[in-house]
Amino acid sequence: MFDLKKLTAELFGTFWLVLGGCGSAVLAAAFPDVGIGLAGVSLAFGLTVLTMAFALGPISGGHFNPAVTLGLAAGGRFAWKDAPGYVVAQVVGAILAALVLYTIASGKAGYAGGLASNGFGEHSPGGYSMTSALWTEMVMTFGFLIVILGATAKRASPGFAPIAIGLALTLIHLISIPVTNTSVNPARSTGPALIEGGIALEQLWFFWVYPIVGALVAGFVYKVVWDE
């Protein structure tokens, strides 16, 4: 049976992540003279996870990402039977955030319709190939799950996990925004892609497959090699 409190926590946490992270990219990154740039966008994504992990983590575990949910299940930290409900809630939250962001952004004259969607090839911010994007998304998601699994282990320092996880996501964005605009989160990719359409929607499958592959591998590796 679905736990409504947990699902609404996952929905709102993912909403906050997409609105805060993608919103910083769309609204603030290139603002004339005082834009926050790539470093600011990276920090914004990290802060969304950090703040919601503290606020809602005690309720749902603070996944806010289908890859995290499935990676934790692979690592034995989450029940597989609860994963579908979490994933649906996360995707719904991401779509709602993209709709809100589009409503805000489209109020500016000359808005071209972008919502910080993810992509490779011609849709990559730096023109990186599909192969580059594949390795980026798998390895970055793998590393993200290793941080999550380690920071939330029983032997880890209690209460500090959200800080480590938020900083890890910041680092991931600092590395990989030029390659794919950084997904490591299928829900984060889905919201903007559904609203943008076009090539963002055509490439959406990629940002479900490879982050999840990286997360599943991380879950199995951590469970076998490093878990207590």
PDB file of C-alpha atoms in Angstrom:
ATOM      1  CA  MET A   1       0.000   0.000   0.000  1.00  0.00           C
ATOM      2  CA  PHE A   2       1.296   3.428  -0.946  1.00  0.00           C
ATOM      3  CA  ASP A   3       2.283   5.822   1.826  1.00  0.00           C
ATOM      4  CA  LEU A   4       0.783   9.169   0.838  1.00  0.00           C
ATOM      5  CA  LYS A   5       3.078  11.155   3.132  1.00  0.00           C
ATOM      6  CA  LYS A   6       6.181   9.636   1.591  1.00  0.00           C
ATOM      7  CA  LEU A   7       4.930  10.056  -1.969  1.00  0.00           C
ATOM      8  CA  THR A   8       3.964  13.694  -1.495  1.00  0.00           C
ATOM      9  CA  ALA A   9       7.363  14.332   0.092  1.00  0.00           C
ATOM     10  CA  GLU A  10       9.062  12.827  -2.954  1.00  0.00           C
ATOM     11  CA  LEU A  11       6.810  14.826  -5.272  1.00  0.00           C
ATOM     12  CA  PHE A  12       7.541  18.147  -3.617  1.00  0.00           C
ATOM     13  CA  GLY A  13      11.233  17.429  -3.132  1.00  0.00           C
ATOM     14  CA  THR A  14      11.633  16.680  -6.835  1.00  0.00           C
ATOM     15  CA  PHE A  15       9.542  19.740  -7.684  1.00  0.00           C
ATOM     16  CA  TRP A  16      11.944  21.854  -5.622  1.00  0.00           C
ATOM     17  CA  LEU A  17      14.989  20.291  -7.275  1.00  0.00           C
ATOM     18  CA  VAL A  18      13.782  20.962 -10.810  1.00  0.00           C
ATOM     19  CA  LEU A  19      12.406  24.406 -10.078  1.00  0.00           C
ATOM     20  CA  GLY A  20      15.520  25.477  -8.193  1.00  0.00           C
ATOM     21  CA  GLY A  21      18.113  23.866 -10.420  1.00  0.00           C
ATOM     22  CA  CYS A  22      16.602  24.380 -13.860  1.00  0.00           C
ATOM     23  CA  GLY A  23      15.151  27.712 -12.746  1.00  0.00           C
ATOM     24  CA  SER A  24      18.611  28.999 -11.869  1.00  0.00           C
ATOM     25  CA  ALA A  25      19.831  27.969 -15.335  1.00  0.00           C
ATOM     26  CA  VAL A  26      16.904  29.511 -17.210  1.00  0.00           C
ATOM     27  CA  LEU A  27      16.336  32.664 -15.182  1.00  0.00           C
ATOM     28  CA  ALA A  28      19.625  33.584 -13.518  1.00  0.00           C
ATOM     29  CA  ALA A  29      22.626  31.962 -15.223  1.00  0.00           C
ATOM     30  CA  ALA A  30      23.048  34.469 -18.030  1.00  0.00           C
ATOM     31  CA  PHE A  31      21.391  37.516 -16.511  1.00  0.00           C
ATOM     32  CA  PRO A  32      23.261  40.544 -17.894  1.00  0.00           C
ATOM     33  CA  ASP A  33      26.341  41.547 -15.859  1.00  0.00           C
ATOM     34  CA  VAL A  34      25.317  39.689 -12.689  1.00  0.00           C
ATOM     35  CA  GLY A  35      24.375  36.196 -13.936  1.00  0.00           C
ATOM     36  CA  ILE A  36      25.338  33.281 -11.720  1.00  0.00           C
ATOM     37  CA  GLY A  37      26.995  31.243 -14.495  1.00  0.00           C
ATOM     38  CA  LEU A  38      27.688  27.498 -14.501  1.00  0.00           C
ATOM     39  CA  ALA A  39      29.122  27.531 -10.987  1.00  0.00           C
ATOM     40  CA  GLY A  40      25.977  29.164  -9.655  1.00  0.00           C
ATOM     41  CA  VAL A  41      23.733  26.658 -11.425  1.00  0.00           C
ATOM     42  CA  SER A  42      25.812  23.802 -10.026  1.00  0.00           C
ATOM     43  CA  LEU A  43      25.465  25.196  -6.529  1.00  0.00           C
ATOM     44  CA  ALA A  44      21.729  25.697  -7.000  1.00  0.00           C
ATOM     45  CA  PHE A  45      21.211  22.021  -7.835  1.00  0.00           C
ATOM     46  CA  GLY A  46      23.263  21.016  -4.800  1.00  0.00           C
ATOM     47  CA  LEU A  47      21.323  23.349  -2.531  1.00  0.00           C
ATOM     48  CA  THR A  48      17.963  22.000  -3.673  1.00  0.00           C
ATOM     49  CA  VAL A  49      18.927  18.479  -2.655  1.00  0.00           C
ATOM     50  CA  LEU A  50      20.610  19.596   0.559  1.00  0.00           C
ATOM     51  CA  THR A  51      17.627  21.649   1.737  1.00  0.00           C
ATOM     52  CA  MET A  52      14.979  19.070   0.839  1.00  0.00           C
ATOM     53  CA  ALA A  53      17.047  16.207   2.276  1.00  0.00           C
ATOM     54  CA  PHE A  54      17.042  18.018   5.610  1.00  0.00           C
ATOM     55  CA  ALA A  55      13.379  19.030   5.338  1.00  0.00           C
ATOM     56  CA  LEU A  56      11.772  15.906   3.856  1.00  0.00           C
ATOM     57  CA  GLY A  57      14.427  13.218   4.167  1.00  0.00           C
ATOM     58  CA  PRO A  58      13.076  12.104   7.558  1.00  0.00           C
ATOM     59  CA  ILE A  59       9.717  11.436   5.882  1.00  0.00           C
ATOM     60  CA  SER A  60      10.577   9.686   2.618  1.00  0.00           C
ATOM     61  CA  GLY A  61      14.337   9.207   2.672  1.00  0.00           C
ATOM     62  CA  GLY A  62      14.856  12.160   0.337  1.00  0.00           C
ATOM     63  CA  HIS A  63      15.445  10.407  -2.988  1.00  0.00           C
ATOM     64  CA  PHE A  64      13.933  12.962  -5.417  1.00  0.00           C
ATOM     65  CA  ASN A  65      15.384  10.955  -8.303  1.00  0.00           C
ATOM     66  CA  PRO A  66      14.307   7.635  -9.913  1.00  0.00           C
ATOM     67  CA  ALA A  67      17.947   6.608 -10.351  1.00  0.00           C
ATOM     68  CA  VAL A  68      18.557   7.109  -6.624  1.00  0.00           C
ATOM     69  CA  THR A  69      15.461   5.100  -5.728  1.00  0.00           C
ATOM     70  CA  LEU A  70      16.494   2.185  -7.932  1.00  0.00           C
ATOM     71  CA  GLY A  71      20.146   2.406  -6.894  1.00  0.00           C
ATOM     72  CA  LEU A  72      19.175   2.266  -3.225  1.00  0.00           C
ATOM     73  CA  ALA A  73      16.966  -0.735  -3.952  1.00  0.00           C
ATOM     74  CA  ALA A  74      19.869  -2.448  -5.710  1.00  0.00           C
ATOM     75  CA  GLY A  75      22.025  -1.705  -2.679  1.00  0.00           C
ATOM     76  CA  GLY A  76      19.516  -3.258  -0.300  1.00  0.00           C
ATOM     77  CA  ARG A  77      18.551   0.063   1.304  1.00  0.00           C
ATOM     78  CA  PHE A  78      15.056   0.373  -0.165  1.00  0.00           C
ATOM     79  CA  ALA A  79      12.230  -2.060  -0.950  1.00  0.00           C
ATOM     80  CA  TRP A  80      11.782  -2.803  -4.650  1.00  0.00           C
ATOM     81  CA  LYS A  81       8.018  -2.967  -4.152  1.00  0.00           C
ATOM     82  CA  ASP A  82       7.935   0.700  -3.132  1.00  0.00           C
ATOM     83  CA  ALA A  83      10.026   1.919  -6.066  1.00  0.00           C
ATOM     84  CA  PRO A  84       7.216   2.366  -8.673  1.00  0.00           C
ATOM     85  CA  GLY A  85       5.255   4.747  -6.443  1.00  0.00           C
ATOM     86  CA  TYR A  86       8.359   6.797  -5.706  1.00  0.00           C
ATOM     87  CA  VAL A  87       9.283   7.040  -9.385  1.00  0.00           C
ATOM     88  CA  VAL A  88       5.795   8.174 -10.389  1.00  0.00           C
ATOM     89  CA  ALA A  89       5.718  10.808  -7.635  1.00  0.00           C
ATOM     90  CA  GLN A  90       9.155  12.095  -8.657  1.00  0.00           C
ATOM     91  CA  VAL A  91       8.193  12.398 -12.320  1.00  0.00           C
ATOM     92  CA  VAL A  92       4.961  14.198 -11.473  1.00  0.00           C
ATOM     93  CA  GLY A  93       6.875  16.653  -9.285  1.00  0.00           C
ATOM     94  CA  ALA A  94       9.370  17.314 -12.064  1.00  0.00           C
ATOM     95  CA  ILE A  95       6.646  17.953 -14.631  1.00  0.00           C
ATOM     96  CA  LEU A  96       4.818  20.351 -12.326  1.00  0.00           C
ATOM     97  CA  ALA A  97       8.066  22.238 -11.707  1.00  0.00           C
ATOM     98  CA  ALA A  98       8.737  22.502 -15.436  1.00  0.00           C
ATOM     99  CA  LEU A  99       5.239  23.877 -15.973  1.00  0.00           C
ATOM    100  CA  VAL A 100       5.734  26.488 -13.254  1.00  0.00           C
ATOM    101  CA  LEU A 101       9.147  27.423 -14.637  1.00  0.00           C
ATOM    102  CA  TYR A 102       7.746  27.746 -18.160  1.00  0.00           C
ATOM    103  CA  THR A 103       4.949  29.982 -16.856  1.00  0.00           C
ATOM    104  CA  ILE A 104       7.516  32.260 -15.213  1.00  0.00           C
ATOM    105  CA  ALA A 105      10.107  32.247 -18.008  1.00  0.00           C
ATOM    106  CA  SER A 106       7.605  32.809 -20.810  1.00  0.00           C
ATOM    107  CA  GLY A 107       6.654  36.133 -19.229  1.00  0.00           C
ATOM    108  CA  LYS A 108       9.855  37.677 -20.563  1.00  0.00           C
ATOM    109  CA  ALA A 109       9.873  39.221 -24.027  1.00  0.00           C
ATOM    110  CA  GLY A 110      11.966  37.216 -26.438  1.00  0.00           C
ATOM    111  CA  TYR A 111      11.879  33.984 -24.446  1.00  0.00           C
ATOM    112  CA  ALA A 112      12.944  31.157 -26.770  1.00  0.00           C
ATOM    113  CA  GLY A 113      11.333  28.273 -24.892  1.00  0.00           C
ATOM    114  CA  GLY A 114      14.358  26.578 -23.305  1.00  0.00           C
ATOM    115  CA  LEU A 115      14.019  24.893 -19.901  1.00  0.00           C
ATOM    116  CA  ALA A 116      17.572  23.598 -19.344  1.00  0.00           C
ATOM    117  CA  SER A 117      16.840  20.233 -20.943  1.00  0.00           C
ATOM    118  CA  ASN A 118      19.509  17.576 -21.250  1.00  0.00           C
ATOM    119  CA  GLY A 119      21.083  16.410 -24.485  1.00  0.00           C
ATOM    120  CA  PHE A 120      23.991  15.054 -26.471  1.00  0.00           C
ATOM    121  CA  GLY A 121      25.379  15.718 -29.948  1.00  0.00           C
ATOM    122  CA  GLU A 122      23.803  18.859 -31.346  1.00  0.00           C
ATOM    123  CA  HIS A 123      21.797  19.274 -28.133  1.00  0.00           C
ATOM    124  CA  SER A 124      24.860  19.078 -25.876  1.00  0.00           C
ATOM    125  CA  PRO A 125      25.892  22.487 -24.476  1.00  0.00           C
ATOM    126  CA  GLY A 126      29.479  21.788 -25.526  1.00  0.00           C
ATOM    127  CA  GLY A 127      28.748  19.675 -28.610  1.00  0.00           C
ATOM    128  CA  TYR A 128      29.807  16.388 -26.967  1.00  0.00           C
ATOM    129  CA  SER A 129      29.018  13.063 -28.653  1.00  0.00           C
ATOM    130  CA  MET A 130      26.598  10.387 -27.507  1.00  0.00           C
ATOM    131  CA  THR A 131      29.535   8.279 -26.315  1.00  0.00           C
ATOM    132  CA  SER A 132      30.858  11.122 -24.168  1.00  0.00           C
ATOM    133  CA  ALA A 133      27.391  11.701 -22.761  1.00  0.00           C
ATOM    134  CA  LEU A 134      26.901   7.993 -22.081  1.00  0.00           C
ATOM    135  CA  TRP A 135      30.058   7.715 -19.995  1.00  0.00           C
ATOM    136  CA  THR A 136      29.365  11.006 -18.267  1.00  0.00           C
ATOM    137  CA  GLU A 137      25.869  10.074 -17.138  1.00  0.00           C
ATOM    138  CA  MET A 138      26.785   6.550 -16.066  1.00  0.00           C
ATOM    139  CA  VAL A 139      29.937   7.476 -14.157  1.00  0.00           C
ATOM    140  CA  MET A 140      28.490  10.595 -12.519  1.00  0.00           C
ATOM    141  CA  THR A 141      25.380   8.723 -11.381  1.00  0.00           C
ATOM    142  CA  PHE A 142      27.539   5.846 -10.162  1.00  0.00           C
ATOM    143  CA  GLY A 143      29.591   8.261  -8.074  1.00  0.00           C
ATOM    144  CA  PHE A 144      26.483  10.013  -6.781  1.00  0.00           C
ATOM    145  CA  LEU A 145      25.018   6.740  -5.526  1.00  0.00           C
ATOM    146  CA  ILE A 146      28.285   5.735  -3.878  1.00  0.00           C
ATOM    147  CA  VAL A 147      28.234   9.020  -1.951  1.00  0.00           C
ATOM    148  CA  ILE A 148      24.590   8.510  -0.968  1.00  0.00           C
ATOM    149  CA  LEU A 149      25.101   4.918   0.136  1.00  0.00           C
ATOM    150  CA  GLY A 150      28.238   5.782   2.079  1.00  0.00           C
ATOM    151  CA  ALA A 151      26.889   8.947   3.688  1.00  0.00           C
ATOM    152  CA  THR A 152      23.733   7.175   4.863  1.00  0.00           C
ATOM    153  CA  ALA A 153      25.467   4.024   6.161  1.00  0.00           C
ATOM    154  CA  LYS A 154      25.036   3.173   9.845  1.00  0.00           C
ATOM    155  CA  ARG A 155      28.713   3.819  10.509  1.00  0.00           C
ATOM    156  CA  ALA A 156      28.570   7.302   8.913  1.00  0.00           C
ATOM    157  CA  SER A 157      28.209  10.500  10.947  1.00  0.00           C
ATOM    158  CA  PRO A 158      24.492  10.971  11.642  1.00  0.00           C
ATOM    159  CA  GLY A 159      22.916  14.160  10.379  1.00  0.00           C
ATOM    160  CA  PHE A 160      25.655  15.042   7.876  1.00  0.00           C
ATOM    161  CA  ALA A 161      24.420  12.986   4.932  1.00  0.00           C
ATOM    162  CA  PRO A 162      22.437  15.819   3.263  1.00  0.00           C
ATOM    163  CA  ILE A 163      25.562  18.001   3.220  1.00  0.00           C
ATOM    164  CA  ALA A 164      27.691  15.326   1.558  1.00  0.00           C
ATOM    165  CA  ILE A 165      24.955  14.520  -0.943  1.00  0.00           C
ATOM    166  CA  GLY A 166      24.295  18.170  -1.806  1.00  0.00           C
ATOM    167  CA  LEU A 167      27.997  18.869  -2.297  1.00  0.00           C
ATOM    168  CA  ALA A 168      28.349  15.740  -4.434  1.00  0.00           C
ATOM    169  CA  LEU A 169      25.565  16.923  -6.738  1.00  0.00           C
ATOM    170  CA  THR A 170      27.207  20.344  -6.948  1.00  0.00           C
ATOM    171  CA  LEU A 171      30.501  18.728  -7.961  1.00  0.00           C
ATOM    172  CA  ILE A 172      28.773  16.540 -10.548  1.00  0.00           C
ATOM    173  CA  HIS A 173      27.236  19.612 -12.184  1.00  0.00           C
ATOM    174  CA  LEU A 174      30.531  21.484 -12.145  1.00  0.00           C
ATOM    175  CA  ILE A 175      32.040  18.627 -14.133  1.00  0.00           C
ATOM    176  CA  SER A 176      29.281  17.669 -16.523  1.00  0.00           C
ATOM    177  CA  ILE A 177      27.071  20.636 -17.416  1.00  0.00           C
ATOM    178  CA  PRO A 178      29.104  21.249 -20.608  1.00  0.00           C
ATOM    179  CA  VAL A 179      28.609  17.629 -21.711  1.00  0.00           C
ATOM    180  CA  THR A 180      24.904  16.889 -21.164  1.00  0.00           C
ATOM    181  CA  ASN A 181      23.627  19.819 -19.113  1.00  0.00           C
ATOM    182  CA  THR A 182      23.818  17.221 -16.305  1.00  0.00           C
ATOM    183  CA  SER A 183      20.970  14.854 -15.717  1.00  0.00           C
ATOM    184  CA  VAL A 184      21.908  11.986 -13.346  1.00  0.00           C
ATOM    185  CA  ASN A 185      18.171  12.144 -12.666  1.00  0.00           C
ATOM    186  CA  PRO A 186      15.556  10.850 -15.136  1.00  0.00           C
ATOM    187  CA  ALA A 187      12.756  12.875 -13.514  1.00  0.00           C
ATOM    188  CA  ARG A 188      14.771  16.111 -13.808  1.00  0.00           C
ATOM    189  CA  SER A 189      15.219  15.324 -17.523  1.00  0.00           C
ATOM    190  CA  THR A 190      11.576  14.417 -18.090  1.00  0.00           C
ATOM    191  CA  GLY A 191       9.909  17.618 -16.876  1.00  0.00           C
ATOM    192  CA  PRO A 192      11.768  20.048 -19.163  1.00  0.00           C
ATOM    193  CA  ALA A 193      11.781  17.634 -22.124  1.00  0.00           C
ATOM    194  CA  LEU A 194       8.009  17.170 -22.077  1.00  0.00           C
ATOM    195  CA  ILE A 195       7.434  20.927 -22.126  1.00  0.00           C
ATOM    196  CA  GLU A 196      10.171  21.743 -24.664  1.00  0.00           C
ATOM    197  CA  GLY A 197       9.421  18.861 -27.044  1.00  0.00           C
ATOM    198  CA  GLY A 198      11.553  18.504 -30.176  1.00  0.00           C
ATOM    199  CA  ILE A 199      15.066  17.126 -29.784  1.00  0.00           C
ATOM    200  CA  ALA A 200      14.887  17.274 -25.973  1.00  0.00           C
ATOM    201  CA  LEU A 201      11.979  14.832 -26.045  1.00  0.00           C
ATOM    202  CA  GLU A 202      13.603  12.673 -28.748  1.00  0.00           C
ATOM    203  CA  GLN A 203      16.697  12.194 -26.574  1.00  0.00           C
ATOM    204  CA  LEU A 204      14.835  11.715 -23.290  1.00  0.00           C
ATOM    205  CA  TRP A 205      15.166   7.903 -23.395  1.00  0.00           C
ATOM    206  CA  PHE A 206      18.936   8.304 -23.048  1.00  0.00           C
ATOM    207  CA  PHE A 207      18.568  10.145 -19.735  1.00  0.00           C
ATOM    208  CA  TRP A 208      16.459   7.347 -18.336  1.00  0.00           C
ATOM    209  CA  VAL A 209      18.647   4.475 -19.458  1.00  0.00           C
ATOM    210  CA  TYR A 210      22.187   5.534 -18.557  1.00  0.00           C
ATOM    211  CA  PRO A 211      21.664   7.232 -15.184  1.00  0.00           C
ATOM    212  CA  ILE A 212      19.697   4.174 -14.073  1.00  0.00           C
ATOM    213  CA  VAL A 213      22.421   1.823 -15.337  1.00  0.00           C
ATOM    214  CA  GLY A 214      25.034   3.785 -13.375  1.00  0.00           C
ATOM    215  CA  ALA A 215      22.864   3.775 -10.256  1.00  0.00           C
ATOM    216  CA  LEU A 216      22.118   0.042 -10.394  1.00  0.00           C
ATOM    217  CA  VAL A 217      25.794  -0.819 -10.839  1.00  0.00           C
ATOM    218  CA  ALA A 218      26.680   1.437  -7.890  1.00  0.00           C
ATOM    219  CA  GLY A 219      24.062  -0.208  -5.692  1.00  0.00           C
ATOM    220  CA  PHE A 220      25.300  -3.722  -6.438  1.00  0.00           C
ATOM    221  CA  VAL A 221      28.983  -2.747  -6.128  1.00  0.00           C
ATOM    222  CA  TYR A 222      28.528  -0.967  -2.811  1.00  0.00           C
ATOM    223  CA  LYS A 223      26.498  -3.845  -1.381  1.00  0.00           C
ATOM    224  CA  VAL A 224      29.142  -6.414  -2.342  1.00  0.00           C
ATOM    225  CA  VAL A 225      32.348  -4.479  -1.754  1.00  0.00           C
ATOM    226  CA  TRP A 226      31.783  -1.829   0.930  1.00  0.00           C
ATOM    227  CA  ASP A 227      28.549  -2.393   2.811  1.00  0.00           C
ATOM    228  CA  GLU A 228      28.574  -3.488   6.448  1.00  0.00           C
TER     229      GLU A 228
END
